[in-house]
Amino acid sequence: MLRLESIAQNLPHGGDRRHVLFASASPLAIPRMGGAGAVSSLWAEVPFAPRGYWSDWLGDDGAGPDDSAAPKPVVAKTTRFVILAEIANFVPLRRHLGAPRADCLVLDVADRVGAMLADARMAVVGRNMVEVAFEGDARHELDAVLAGIAALFEQPVSLDGEPHRIDLLLGAAHAPVGVGDDVRLAEEAEEALRLARAEGRPVVRDIVADAPAFDRVTLVSDLSKAIERGELFLQYQPKLHLRQQKICSVEALVRWQHPKRGLILPGDFIETAEQAQLIGPISLWTLEQAIADQKLLAAQGHDVLVFVNISGQLLGDAPFVARACQLLSDAGCRIGIEITETSVIRDPKTAIKHLKLFADLGISIAIDDYGAGLSSLAYLKRLPARELKIDKMFVLQLTSSNRDPLIVRSTIDLAHALDMEVTAEGVETPAALALLSVMGCDMAQGFLISRPIALGALCSFLDEERHEAVAAASRSGALNRPASFWKSV
């Protein structure tokens, strides 16, 4: 019988590579290699199996590997690394090579780095910038990779038969698996790159050691004025429906652009807002902004469902619930709410009563971060929820862990038994997407599909249907097998 970990281990790494388009926060026109036309600025290199791979693995009869052999142990990595490599001399190279050829330089960089790091996930995130993401066990592994990338470009590179120097600036960040979210890690890498530009050398930031120490009193004072000053804004992360292969909904994520401290992510101010009784005004502002943005999306032909996170503290606040229900009732647009699995524990009776008020208005309710808390199944079956979101801690190592696939599969079955659809958070690799699709997961959300992006970028993302390349990956390769093949998974 085929085992989940067997499939995960045997999903191809290496071999021929193909560029696959997915989301970008700031679309740019970059010509396709070897052809005309323009595409978005963000590409990912998805590993495809070398010729003969599947026949070697499945055998001539397609029966799969011999399970009589002892399974190979899978050791999960403990640390996540992100590197941003920027072409520092892009402008002079563009003058010499011309814009069309210069716009392909990032692909040249990605190809060379990808050849050195077969297991890394690579994406072009700007006209002159490549992102490299991988996992390891210690900081010295990141240092070795940075040194290796620098060595790749010490000598001039042949571009169309002519030698040219490509000067790279390197900024990197690392964090233990499960510490900080994907956005935070990317933001730290961007800050490292900013410092690398100023210092002219590679810079590495530790998401734990370099975390800013916010003075709570000052933070509360600034946060109370953030709404009236217009410092809060929303970004949206799309969710891909795996069977329908379309973007079915998006999650609204609040951000705070502090005038002195720069971008502050929710993890650094939401808890403070709850303690200072500021979470109510922030949540109402978020609802109002999401309603306005959803109407704008619908007017442009993208009537997607927009989910807004509601703090568990507010589920027991009758005035807030009444105001939120009035806003949603008057809006007449597609808005849903997300709550954490533990949000009803404080006062289950009141929380469930208030959630039913939302449900009676036709508001979709999603249970967020499922598995990260200690909620009871007795509460879960009483919640009027239509969607269950599996916490990313179980998805990030889906293809490198023996236990996580079993947990995810059982959670999917549980949710379906309760008539809920399932969303997997933290989907970053084609292998994870393929495995989730095989397991029967309904939707996927994560950096593979798109980072959280501004409304304008979201409109472009939907207009250009950039999710289709990711959806195609879920249909190709390992998934194109007869149903009988997967029944033993």
Short mmCIF file of C-alpha atoms in Angstrom, two decimals:
data_model
loop_
_atom_site.label_atom_id
_atom_site.label_comp_id
_atom_site.label_asym_id
_atom_site.label_seq_id
_atom_site.Cartn_x
_atom_site.Cartn_y
_atom_site.Cartn_z
CA MET A 1 0.00 0.00 0.00
CA LEU A 2 1.26 3.45 -0.87
CA ARG A 3 1.92 5.61 2.16
CA LEU A 4 1.46 9.38 2.40
CA GLU A 5 5.05 9.88 3.42
CA SER A 6 6.14 7.74 0.47
CA ILE A 7 4.35 10.04 -1.95
CA ALA A 8 5.71 13.12 -0.18
CA GLN A 9 9.28 11.81 -0.25
CA ASN A 10 9.01 10.78 -3.87
CA LEU A 11 7.52 13.97 -5.27
CA PRO A 12 10.25 15.05 -7.68
CA HIS A 13 12.98 17.44 -6.67
CA GLY A 14 15.39 18.38 -9.40
CA GLY A 15 15.35 17.49 -13.05
CA ASP A 16 14.14 19.94 -15.65
CA ARG A 17 12.65 23.20 -14.37
CA ARG A 18 9.85 25.29 -15.77
CA HIS A 19 8.88 28.84 -14.90
CA VAL A 20 5.38 29.05 -13.46
CA LEU A 21 3.62 32.35 -12.90
CA PHE A 22 1.87 33.26 -9.65
CA ALA A 23 1.01 36.37 -7.62
CA SER A 24 2.85 39.67 -7.42
CA ALA A 25 2.29 42.67 -5.16
CA SER A 26 3.57 45.03 -7.83
CA PRO A 27 3.12 43.65 -11.34
CA LEU A 28 5.80 44.52 -13.88
CA ALA A 29 6.12 43.70 -17.53
CA ILE A 30 8.78 41.04 -18.06
CA PRO A 31 9.09 39.36 -21.47
CA ARG A 32 8.82 35.62 -21.57
CA MET A 33 12.05 33.83 -22.28
CA GLY A 34 12.23 32.86 -25.90
CA GLY A 35 9.07 34.66 -26.95
CA ALA A 36 7.09 37.86 -27.05
CA GLY A 37 4.46 39.04 -24.62
CA ALA A 38 4.46 40.34 -21.08
CA VAL A 39 3.92 38.56 -17.82
CA SER A 40 3.80 39.49 -14.15
CA SER A 41 6.97 40.11 -12.24
CA LEU A 42 6.68 37.09 -10.00
CA TRP A 43 7.77 33.67 -11.24
CA ALA A 44 8.43 30.48 -9.35
CA GLU A 45 10.61 27.63 -10.44
CA VAL A 46 8.59 24.48 -9.96
CA PRO A 47 10.60 21.26 -10.11
CA PHE A 48 9.38 18.73 -12.64
CA ALA A 49 10.39 15.10 -12.74
CA PRO A 50 13.24 14.21 -15.09
CA ARG A 51 12.43 11.92 -17.97
CA GLY A 52 11.71 8.41 -16.75
CA TYR A 53 11.21 9.51 -13.14
CA TRP A 54 7.65 8.28 -12.70
CA SER A 55 8.28 5.03 -14.58
CA ASP A 56 11.30 4.39 -12.36
CA TRP A 57 9.28 5.12 -9.21
CA LEU A 58 5.96 3.52 -10.16
CA GLY A 59 7.48 0.61 -12.04
CA ASP A 60 6.48 -0.60 -15.45
CA ASP A 61 3.12 -1.81 -14.14
CA GLY A 62 2.36 1.48 -12.33
CA ALA A 63 1.95 -0.38 -9.05
CA GLY A 64 4.21 1.93 -7.06
CA PRO A 65 7.31 1.28 -4.97
CA ASP A 66 7.95 -1.94 -3.16
CA ASP A 67 6.62 -1.43 0.36
CA SER A 68 8.48 -4.47 1.61
CA ALA A 69 11.52 -2.26 2.01
CA ALA A 70 11.78 -0.32 5.25
CA PRO A 71 10.56 3.29 4.87
CA LYS A 72 13.21 5.96 4.97
CA PRO A 73 13.05 8.11 8.09
CA VAL A 74 11.94 11.69 7.47
CA VAL A 75 13.64 14.32 9.61
CA ALA A 76 11.82 17.64 9.72
CA LYS A 77 13.93 20.78 9.46
CA THR A 78 13.85 23.23 12.34
CA THR A 79 14.61 26.60 10.72
CA ARG A 80 13.17 28.58 7.80
CA PHE A 81 15.42 30.78 5.66
CA VAL A 82 14.56 33.49 3.14
CA ILE A 83 17.14 35.26 0.96
CA LEU A 84 16.52 38.29 -1.27
CA ALA A 85 19.11 38.72 -4.02
CA GLU A 86 19.01 42.08 -5.82
CA ILE A 87 20.96 42.95 -8.97
CA ALA A 88 22.76 46.10 -7.77
CA ASN A 89 24.03 47.13 -11.21
CA PHE A 90 20.76 46.51 -13.03
CA VAL A 91 20.52 50.07 -14.45
CA PRO A 92 23.91 50.09 -16.23
CA LEU A 93 23.30 46.55 -17.50
CA ARG A 94 19.94 47.64 -18.89
CA ARG A 95 21.59 50.53 -20.72
CA HIS A 96 24.11 48.18 -22.31
CA LEU A 97 21.90 45.15 -22.98
CA GLY A 98 18.62 46.91 -23.71
CA ALA A 99 15.43 46.64 -21.68
CA PRO A 100 14.09 43.35 -23.16
CA ARG A 101 17.27 41.40 -22.39
CA ALA A 102 17.87 43.14 -19.06
CA ASP A 103 14.39 42.19 -17.89
CA CYS A 104 15.43 38.55 -18.22
CA LEU A 105 18.50 38.95 -15.98
CA VAL A 106 16.52 37.91 -12.91
CA LEU A 107 15.72 34.64 -14.67
CA ASP A 108 19.42 34.11 -15.36
CA VAL A 109 20.15 34.68 -11.67
CA ALA A 110 17.32 32.36 -10.63
CA ASP A 111 18.55 29.61 -12.97
CA ARG A 112 22.12 29.75 -11.64
CA VAL A 113 21.06 29.82 -7.98
CA GLY A 114 18.45 27.13 -8.59
CA ALA A 115 21.10 24.85 -10.08
CA MET A 116 23.12 25.24 -6.87
CA LEU A 117 20.13 24.75 -4.50
CA ALA A 118 17.98 21.98 -5.91
CA ASP A 119 15.58 21.93 -2.94
CA ALA A 120 15.07 25.69 -2.63
CA ARG A 121 11.86 27.45 -3.65
CA MET A 122 12.62 30.38 -5.92
CA ALA A 123 10.55 33.30 -7.11
CA VAL A 124 11.23 36.51 -9.00
CA VAL A 125 9.69 39.23 -6.84
CA GLY A 126 10.75 42.30 -8.76
CA ARG A 127 12.38 43.44 -11.95
CA ASN A 128 15.82 42.93 -10.43
CA MET A 129 15.17 40.75 -7.39
CA VAL A 130 14.99 37.01 -6.67
CA GLU A 131 13.66 35.38 -3.51
CA VAL A 132 15.13 32.07 -2.32
CA ALA A 133 13.35 30.11 0.43
CA PHE A 134 14.49 26.86 2.04
CA GLU A 135 14.66 25.02 5.35
CA GLY A 136 17.60 23.85 7.43
CA ASP A 137 18.75 23.17 10.95
CA ALA A 138 21.30 25.87 11.79
CA ARG A 139 22.39 29.42 10.93
CA HIS A 140 25.66 28.21 9.42
CA GLU A 141 23.67 26.60 6.60
CA LEU A 142 22.34 30.02 5.63
CA ASP A 143 25.83 31.51 5.78
CA ALA A 144 27.10 28.74 3.51
CA VAL A 145 24.34 29.39 0.97
CA LEU A 146 25.02 33.14 0.99
CA ALA A 147 28.71 32.48 0.42
CA GLY A 148 27.85 30.07 -2.39
CA ILE A 149 25.57 32.58 -4.13
CA ALA A 150 28.26 35.26 -3.87
CA ALA A 151 30.82 32.85 -5.35
CA LEU A 152 28.53 32.12 -8.31
CA PHE A 153 28.81 35.74 -9.43
CA GLU A 154 32.41 36.54 -8.51
CA GLN A 155 33.45 36.10 -12.14
CA PRO A 156 31.75 37.74 -15.16
CA VAL A 157 28.74 35.86 -16.50
CA SER A 158 28.29 35.12 -20.19
CA LEU A 159 25.19 36.91 -21.47
CA ASP A 160 24.47 36.18 -25.12
CA GLY A 161 28.15 35.44 -25.65
CA GLU A 162 29.47 38.55 -23.89
CA PRO A 163 30.99 38.58 -20.38
CA HIS A 164 29.22 40.86 -17.91
CA ARG A 165 29.51 41.30 -14.17
CA ILE A 166 26.34 40.83 -12.16
CA ASP A 167 26.71 42.46 -8.75
CA LEU A 168 24.31 41.04 -6.18
CA LEU A 169 23.16 42.52 -2.89
CA LEU A 170 22.01 39.87 -0.42
CA GLY A 171 19.60 40.28 2.47
CA ALA A 172 18.35 37.29 4.46
CA ALA A 173 16.21 36.38 7.44
CA HIS A 174 15.69 33.21 9.43
CA ALA A 175 13.30 31.96 12.09
CA PRO A 176 12.53 28.68 13.83
CA VAL A 177 9.70 26.73 12.22
CA GLY A 178 6.45 27.85 13.85
CA VAL A 179 7.82 31.23 15.02
CA GLY A 180 6.47 34.25 13.15
CA ASP A 181 4.36 34.13 10.00
CA ASP A 182 5.41 34.13 6.36
CA VAL A 183 4.79 37.84 5.96
CA ARG A 184 6.93 38.67 9.00
CA LEU A 185 9.81 36.56 7.67
CA ALA A 186 9.58 38.26 4.27
CA GLU A 187 9.48 41.70 5.89
CA GLU A 188 12.62 40.91 7.89
CA ALA A 189 14.38 39.81 4.70
CA GLU A 190 13.34 43.08 3.04
CA GLU A 191 14.74 45.04 5.99
CA ALA A 192 17.97 43.05 5.74
CA LEU A 193 18.21 43.92 2.04
CA ARG A 194 17.66 47.61 2.86
CA LEU A 195 20.58 47.45 5.29
CA ALA A 196 22.66 45.55 2.72
CA ARG A 197 22.19 48.41 0.25
CA ALA A 198 23.43 50.89 2.83
CA GLU A 199 26.36 48.79 4.05
CA GLY A 200 27.37 47.15 0.76
CA ARG A 201 27.56 43.65 2.26
CA PRO A 202 25.23 40.70 2.96
CA VAL A 203 23.01 41.25 6.01
CA VAL A 204 21.14 38.56 7.96
CA ARG A 205 18.32 39.22 10.41
CA ASP A 206 17.05 36.84 13.07
CA ILE A 207 13.26 37.15 13.40
CA VAL A 208 13.55 36.32 17.12
CA ALA A 209 16.66 38.27 18.15
CA ASP A 210 15.87 41.29 15.95
CA ALA A 211 12.22 41.59 16.98
CA PRO A 212 11.51 45.24 17.82
CA ALA A 213 10.89 46.04 21.46
CA PHE A 214 7.77 48.17 21.46
CA ASP A 215 7.02 50.38 24.42
CA ARG A 216 3.46 49.39 25.28
CA VAL A 217 2.36 52.79 26.60
CA THR A 218 3.59 54.58 23.49
CA LEU A 219 2.16 51.85 21.25
CA VAL A 220 -1.31 52.19 22.81
CA SER A 221 -1.19 55.97 22.47
CA ASP A 222 -0.16 55.76 18.81
CA LEU A 223 -2.65 53.01 18.04
CA SER A 224 -5.57 55.03 19.41
CA LYS A 225 -4.80 57.70 16.80
CA ALA A 226 -3.95 55.35 13.92
CA ILE A 227 -7.48 55.19 12.49
CA GLU A 228 -8.09 58.94 12.39
CA ARG A 229 -4.62 59.49 10.92
CA GLY A 230 -5.28 56.97 8.16
CA GLU A 231 -2.35 54.75 9.15
CA LEU A 232 -4.25 51.46 8.96
CA PHE A 233 -4.73 49.69 5.64
CA LEU A 234 -5.83 46.29 4.36
CA GLN A 235 -4.09 43.68 2.29
CA TYR A 236 -5.80 40.65 0.80
CA GLN A 237 -4.64 37.06 0.43
CA PRO A 238 -6.55 34.97 -2.15
CA LYS A 239 -7.77 31.43 -1.53
CA LEU A 240 -7.74 28.92 -4.40
CA HIS A 241 -10.60 26.43 -4.67
CA LEU A 242 -8.85 23.20 -5.67
CA ARG A 243 -11.78 21.52 -7.44
CA GLN A 244 -13.23 24.60 -9.12
CA GLN A 245 -9.69 25.88 -9.79
CA LYS A 246 -10.65 29.50 -9.25
CA ILE A 247 -10.22 32.17 -6.59
CA CYS A 248 -13.32 31.78 -4.45
CA SER A 249 -12.56 34.18 -1.59
CA VAL A 250 -9.91 36.39 -0.01
CA GLU A 251 -8.88 37.12 3.56
CA ALA A 252 -8.58 40.76 4.64
CA LEU A 253 -5.49 41.39 6.76
CA VAL A 254 -5.02 44.66 8.63
CA ARG A 255 -1.66 46.42 8.58
CA TRP A 256 -0.38 49.50 10.40
CA GLN A 257 1.98 51.90 8.63
CA HIS A 258 3.49 53.71 11.59
CA PRO A 259 4.96 57.13 10.68
CA LYS A 260 8.21 56.43 12.58
CA ARG A 261 8.44 52.67 13.03
CA GLY A 262 7.36 51.72 9.56
CA LEU A 263 5.18 48.70 8.85
CA ILE A 264 3.84 47.00 11.98
CA LEU A 265 2.22 43.60 11.44
CA PRO A 266 -0.84 42.36 13.38
CA GLY A 267 1.23 40.08 15.61
CA ASP A 268 2.85 43.17 17.10
CA PHE A 269 -0.25 45.22 17.87
CA ILE A 270 -3.47 43.15 17.91
CA GLU A 271 -2.85 41.70 21.37
CA THR A 272 -2.07 45.19 22.67
CA ALA A 273 -5.25 46.50 21.03
CA GLU A 274 -7.27 43.81 22.79
CA GLN A 275 -5.73 44.63 26.16
CA ALA A 276 -6.31 48.37 25.66
CA GLN A 277 -9.93 47.91 24.53
CA LEU A 278 -9.08 49.27 21.08
CA ILE A 279 -9.86 46.11 19.15
CA GLY A 280 -13.53 47.08 18.71
CA PRO A 281 -12.90 50.33 16.79
CA ILE A 282 -10.16 48.66 14.73
CA SER A 283 -12.47 45.75 13.82
CA LEU A 284 -15.34 48.07 12.85
CA TRP A 285 -12.96 50.09 10.65
CA THR A 286 -11.76 46.84 9.07
CA LEU A 287 -15.34 45.76 8.36
CA GLU A 288 -16.23 49.12 6.80
CA GLN A 289 -13.11 49.12 4.62
CA ALA A 290 -13.62 45.50 3.56
CA ILE A 291 -17.23 46.26 2.59
CA ALA A 292 -16.11 49.21 0.45
CA ASP A 293 -13.36 47.13 -1.17
CA GLN A 294 -15.67 44.18 -1.84
CA LYS A 295 -18.12 46.45 -3.63
CA LEU A 296 -15.27 47.80 -5.74
CA LEU A 297 -14.17 44.26 -6.61
CA ALA A 298 -17.73 43.31 -7.54
CA ALA A 299 -18.06 46.39 -9.76
CA GLN A 300 -14.96 45.20 -11.65
CA GLY A 301 -16.42 41.76 -12.21
CA HIS A 302 -14.84 39.95 -9.24
CA ASP A 303 -17.64 39.31 -6.75
CA VAL A 304 -15.47 37.27 -4.39
CA LEU A 305 -16.25 36.62 -0.75
CA VAL A 306 -14.11 38.76 1.59
CA PHE A 307 -13.38 37.37 5.05
CA VAL A 308 -12.60 39.64 8.02
CA ASN A 309 -11.00 38.41 11.24
CA ILE A 310 -13.04 39.03 14.39
CA SER A 311 -11.33 38.85 17.79
CA GLY A 312 -12.71 36.29 20.21
CA GLN A 313 -12.94 39.07 22.78
CA LEU A 314 -15.59 40.78 20.64
CA LEU A 315 -17.85 37.73 20.40
CA GLY A 316 -18.99 38.47 23.94
CA ASP A 317 -19.49 42.19 23.27
CA ALA A 318 -23.19 42.67 22.51
CA PRO A 319 -22.91 46.32 21.34
CA PHE A 320 -20.10 45.40 18.92
CA VAL A 321 -22.02 42.43 17.55
CA ALA A 322 -25.13 44.58 17.05
CA ARG A 323 -23.13 47.27 15.23
CA ALA A 324 -21.30 44.71 13.08
CA CYS A 325 -24.56 42.95 12.15
CA GLN A 326 -26.10 46.30 11.20
CA LEU A 327 -23.11 47.16 8.99
CA LEU A 328 -23.21 43.80 7.24
CA SER A 329 -26.99 43.86 6.85
CA ASP A 330 -26.92 47.32 5.28
CA ALA A 331 -23.93 46.54 3.05
CA GLY A 332 -25.64 43.98 0.85
CA CYS A 333 -22.33 42.49 -0.29
CA ARG A 334 -20.37 39.28 0.22
CA ILE A 335 -18.56 39.49 3.55
CA GLY A 336 -17.61 36.60 5.83
CA ILE A 337 -15.98 36.49 9.26
CA GLU A 338 -13.14 34.37 10.64
CA ILE A 339 -12.86 33.42 14.29
CA THR A 340 -10.21 31.33 16.05
CA GLU A 341 -11.12 27.91 17.36
CA THR A 342 -10.55 29.02 20.97
CA SER A 343 -12.62 32.21 20.75
CA VAL A 344 -15.74 30.60 22.19
CA ILE A 345 -14.07 29.08 25.26
CA ARG A 346 -14.25 32.28 27.34
CA ASP A 347 -18.07 32.42 27.22
CA PRO A 348 -19.40 29.63 24.97
CA LYS A 349 -23.09 30.36 25.40
CA THR A 350 -22.82 34.06 24.50
CA ALA A 351 -20.30 33.49 21.69
CA ILE A 352 -22.40 30.83 19.98
CA LYS A 353 -25.53 32.96 20.36
CA HIS A 354 -23.82 35.93 18.70
CA LEU A 355 -22.33 33.76 15.94
CA LYS A 356 -25.83 32.52 15.12
CA LEU A 357 -26.89 36.16 14.66
CA PHE A 358 -24.23 36.49 11.96
CA ALA A 359 -25.24 33.17 10.42
CA ASP A 360 -28.91 34.19 10.33
CA LEU A 361 -27.88 37.16 8.15
CA GLY A 362 -26.27 34.75 5.69
CA ILE A 363 -22.75 35.66 6.78
CA SER A 364 -20.24 32.86 6.13
CA ILE A 365 -18.26 31.90 9.24
CA ALA A 366 -14.81 30.29 9.07
CA ILE A 367 -12.91 28.77 11.98
CA ASP A 368 -9.31 29.99 11.72
CA ASP A 369 -6.04 28.37 12.91
CA TYR A 370 -7.69 25.03 13.64
CA GLY A 371 -5.31 22.75 15.52
CA ALA A 372 -3.26 25.54 17.10
CA GLY A 373 -5.44 25.75 20.22
CA LEU A 374 -7.22 23.41 22.62
CA SER A 375 -10.83 23.71 21.53
CA SER A 376 -13.36 21.00 22.22
CA LEU A 377 -15.16 18.99 19.55
CA ALA A 378 -18.29 19.62 21.60
CA TYR A 379 -17.95 23.34 20.77
CA LEU A 380 -16.89 22.70 17.19
CA LYS A 381 -20.05 20.82 16.26
CA ARG A 382 -22.22 23.59 17.76
CA LEU A 383 -20.65 26.44 15.80
CA PRO A 384 -22.62 27.64 12.76
CA ALA A 385 -19.46 27.58 10.63
CA ARG A 386 -19.16 26.69 6.95
CA GLU A 387 -15.38 26.53 6.70
CA LEU A 388 -12.52 25.11 8.75
CA LYS A 389 -8.99 26.47 8.22
CA ILE A 390 -6.14 24.12 9.12
CA ASP A 391 -3.34 25.98 10.88
CA LYS A 392 -0.20 26.41 8.79
CA MET A 393 1.94 24.65 11.41
CA PHE A 394 0.59 21.37 10.02
CA VAL A 395 0.92 22.40 6.36
CA LEU A 396 4.41 23.95 6.20
CA GLN A 397 6.06 20.55 6.75
CA LEU A 398 3.38 18.47 5.09
CA THR A 399 5.82 16.76 2.75
CA SER A 400 8.67 16.42 5.24
CA SER A 401 6.85 15.02 8.25
CA ASN A 402 5.42 11.59 9.06
CA ARG A 403 2.67 12.85 11.37
CA ASP A 404 1.40 16.05 9.78
CA PRO A 405 -0.15 14.35 6.71
CA LEU A 406 -2.14 12.05 9.01
CA ILE A 407 -3.33 14.99 11.11
CA VAL A 408 -4.31 17.01 8.03
CA ARG A 409 -6.14 14.10 6.41
CA SER A 410 -8.10 13.31 9.59
CA THR A 411 -9.00 17.01 10.01
CA ILE A 412 -10.30 17.15 6.43
CA ASP A 413 -12.47 14.09 7.06
CA LEU A 414 -13.74 15.56 10.34
CA ALA A 415 -14.70 18.87 8.73
CA HIS A 416 -16.48 17.17 5.85
CA ALA A 417 -18.42 15.07 8.35
CA LEU A 418 -19.56 18.35 9.93
CA ASP A 419 -20.57 19.75 6.50
CA MET A 420 -17.71 22.24 6.41
CA GLU A 421 -15.30 23.03 3.62
CA VAL A 422 -11.60 22.92 4.46
CA THR A 423 -8.90 25.50 3.75
CA ALA A 424 -5.21 24.69 4.24
CA GLU A 425 -3.15 27.72 5.30
CA GLY A 426 0.56 28.14 4.65
CA VAL A 427 0.71 26.38 1.26
CA GLU A 428 4.12 27.24 -0.16
CA THR A 429 5.12 24.40 -2.47
CA PRO A 430 3.59 22.57 -5.45
CA ALA A 431 4.24 19.29 -3.63
CA ALA A 432 2.12 20.38 -0.67
CA LEU A 433 -0.63 21.59 -3.00
CA ALA A 434 -0.65 18.28 -4.85
CA LEU A 435 -0.83 16.28 -1.64
CA LEU A 436 -3.66 18.44 -0.25
CA SER A 437 -5.63 17.97 -3.45
CA VAL A 438 -5.20 14.20 -3.20
CA MET A 439 -6.41 14.32 0.41
CA GLY A 440 -9.65 16.05 -0.64
CA CYS A 441 -8.87 19.50 0.76
CA ASP A 442 -11.25 22.09 -0.70
CA MET A 443 -9.18 25.30 -0.70
CA ALA A 444 -5.58 26.41 -0.33
CA GLN A 445 -4.12 29.68 0.91
CA GLY A 446 -0.47 30.63 1.04
CA PHE A 447 2.53 32.17 -0.68
CA LEU A 448 2.42 29.66 -3.54
CA ILE A 449 -0.84 31.26 -4.64
CA SER A 450 -0.17 34.82 -3.51
CA ARG A 451 1.24 36.90 -0.71
CA PRO A 452 -1.12 39.33 0.98
CA ILE A 453 -1.44 42.15 -1.57
CA ALA A 454 -3.08 45.56 -1.81
CA LEU A 455 -6.48 46.00 -3.42
CA GLY A 456 -5.08 47.30 -6.70
CA ALA A 457 -2.70 44.36 -6.99
CA LEU A 458 -5.56 42.00 -6.14
CA CYS A 459 -7.64 43.41 -9.00
CA SER A 460 -4.72 42.82 -11.38
CA PHE A 461 -4.22 39.32 -9.97
CA LEU A 462 -7.87 38.46 -10.64
CA ASP A 463 -7.99 40.21 -14.03
CA GLU A 464 -4.97 38.27 -15.27
CA GLU A 465 -6.12 34.99 -13.65
CA ARG A 466 -2.64 34.42 -12.31
CA HIS A 467 -3.82 31.54 -10.16
CA GLU A 468 -4.20 29.35 -13.25
CA ALA A 469 -0.53 28.37 -13.34
CA VAL A 470 -0.72 27.18 -9.75
CA ALA A 471 -3.97 25.35 -10.46
CA ALA A 472 -2.31 23.68 -13.45
CA ALA A 473 0.42 22.36 -11.16
CA SER A 474 -2.26 20.56 -9.12
CA ARG A 475 -3.52 18.86 -12.28
CA SER A 476 -0.17 17.78 -13.67
CA GLY A 477 2.40 15.16 -12.88
CA ALA A 478 1.50 13.16 -9.80
CA LEU A 479 -2.18 14.00 -9.92
CA ASN A 480 -2.85 12.61 -13.37
CA ARG A 481 -3.30 9.06 -12.07
CA PRO A 482 -6.40 6.85 -12.15
CA ALA A 483 -8.62 7.05 -9.08
CA SER A 484 -7.68 3.52 -8.06
CA PHE A 485 -4.06 4.60 -7.75
CA TRP A 486 -4.85 7.10 -4.97
CA LYS A 487 -7.33 5.00 -3.00
CA SER A 488 -4.54 3.50 -0.94
CA VAL A 489 -3.18 6.92 0.05
#
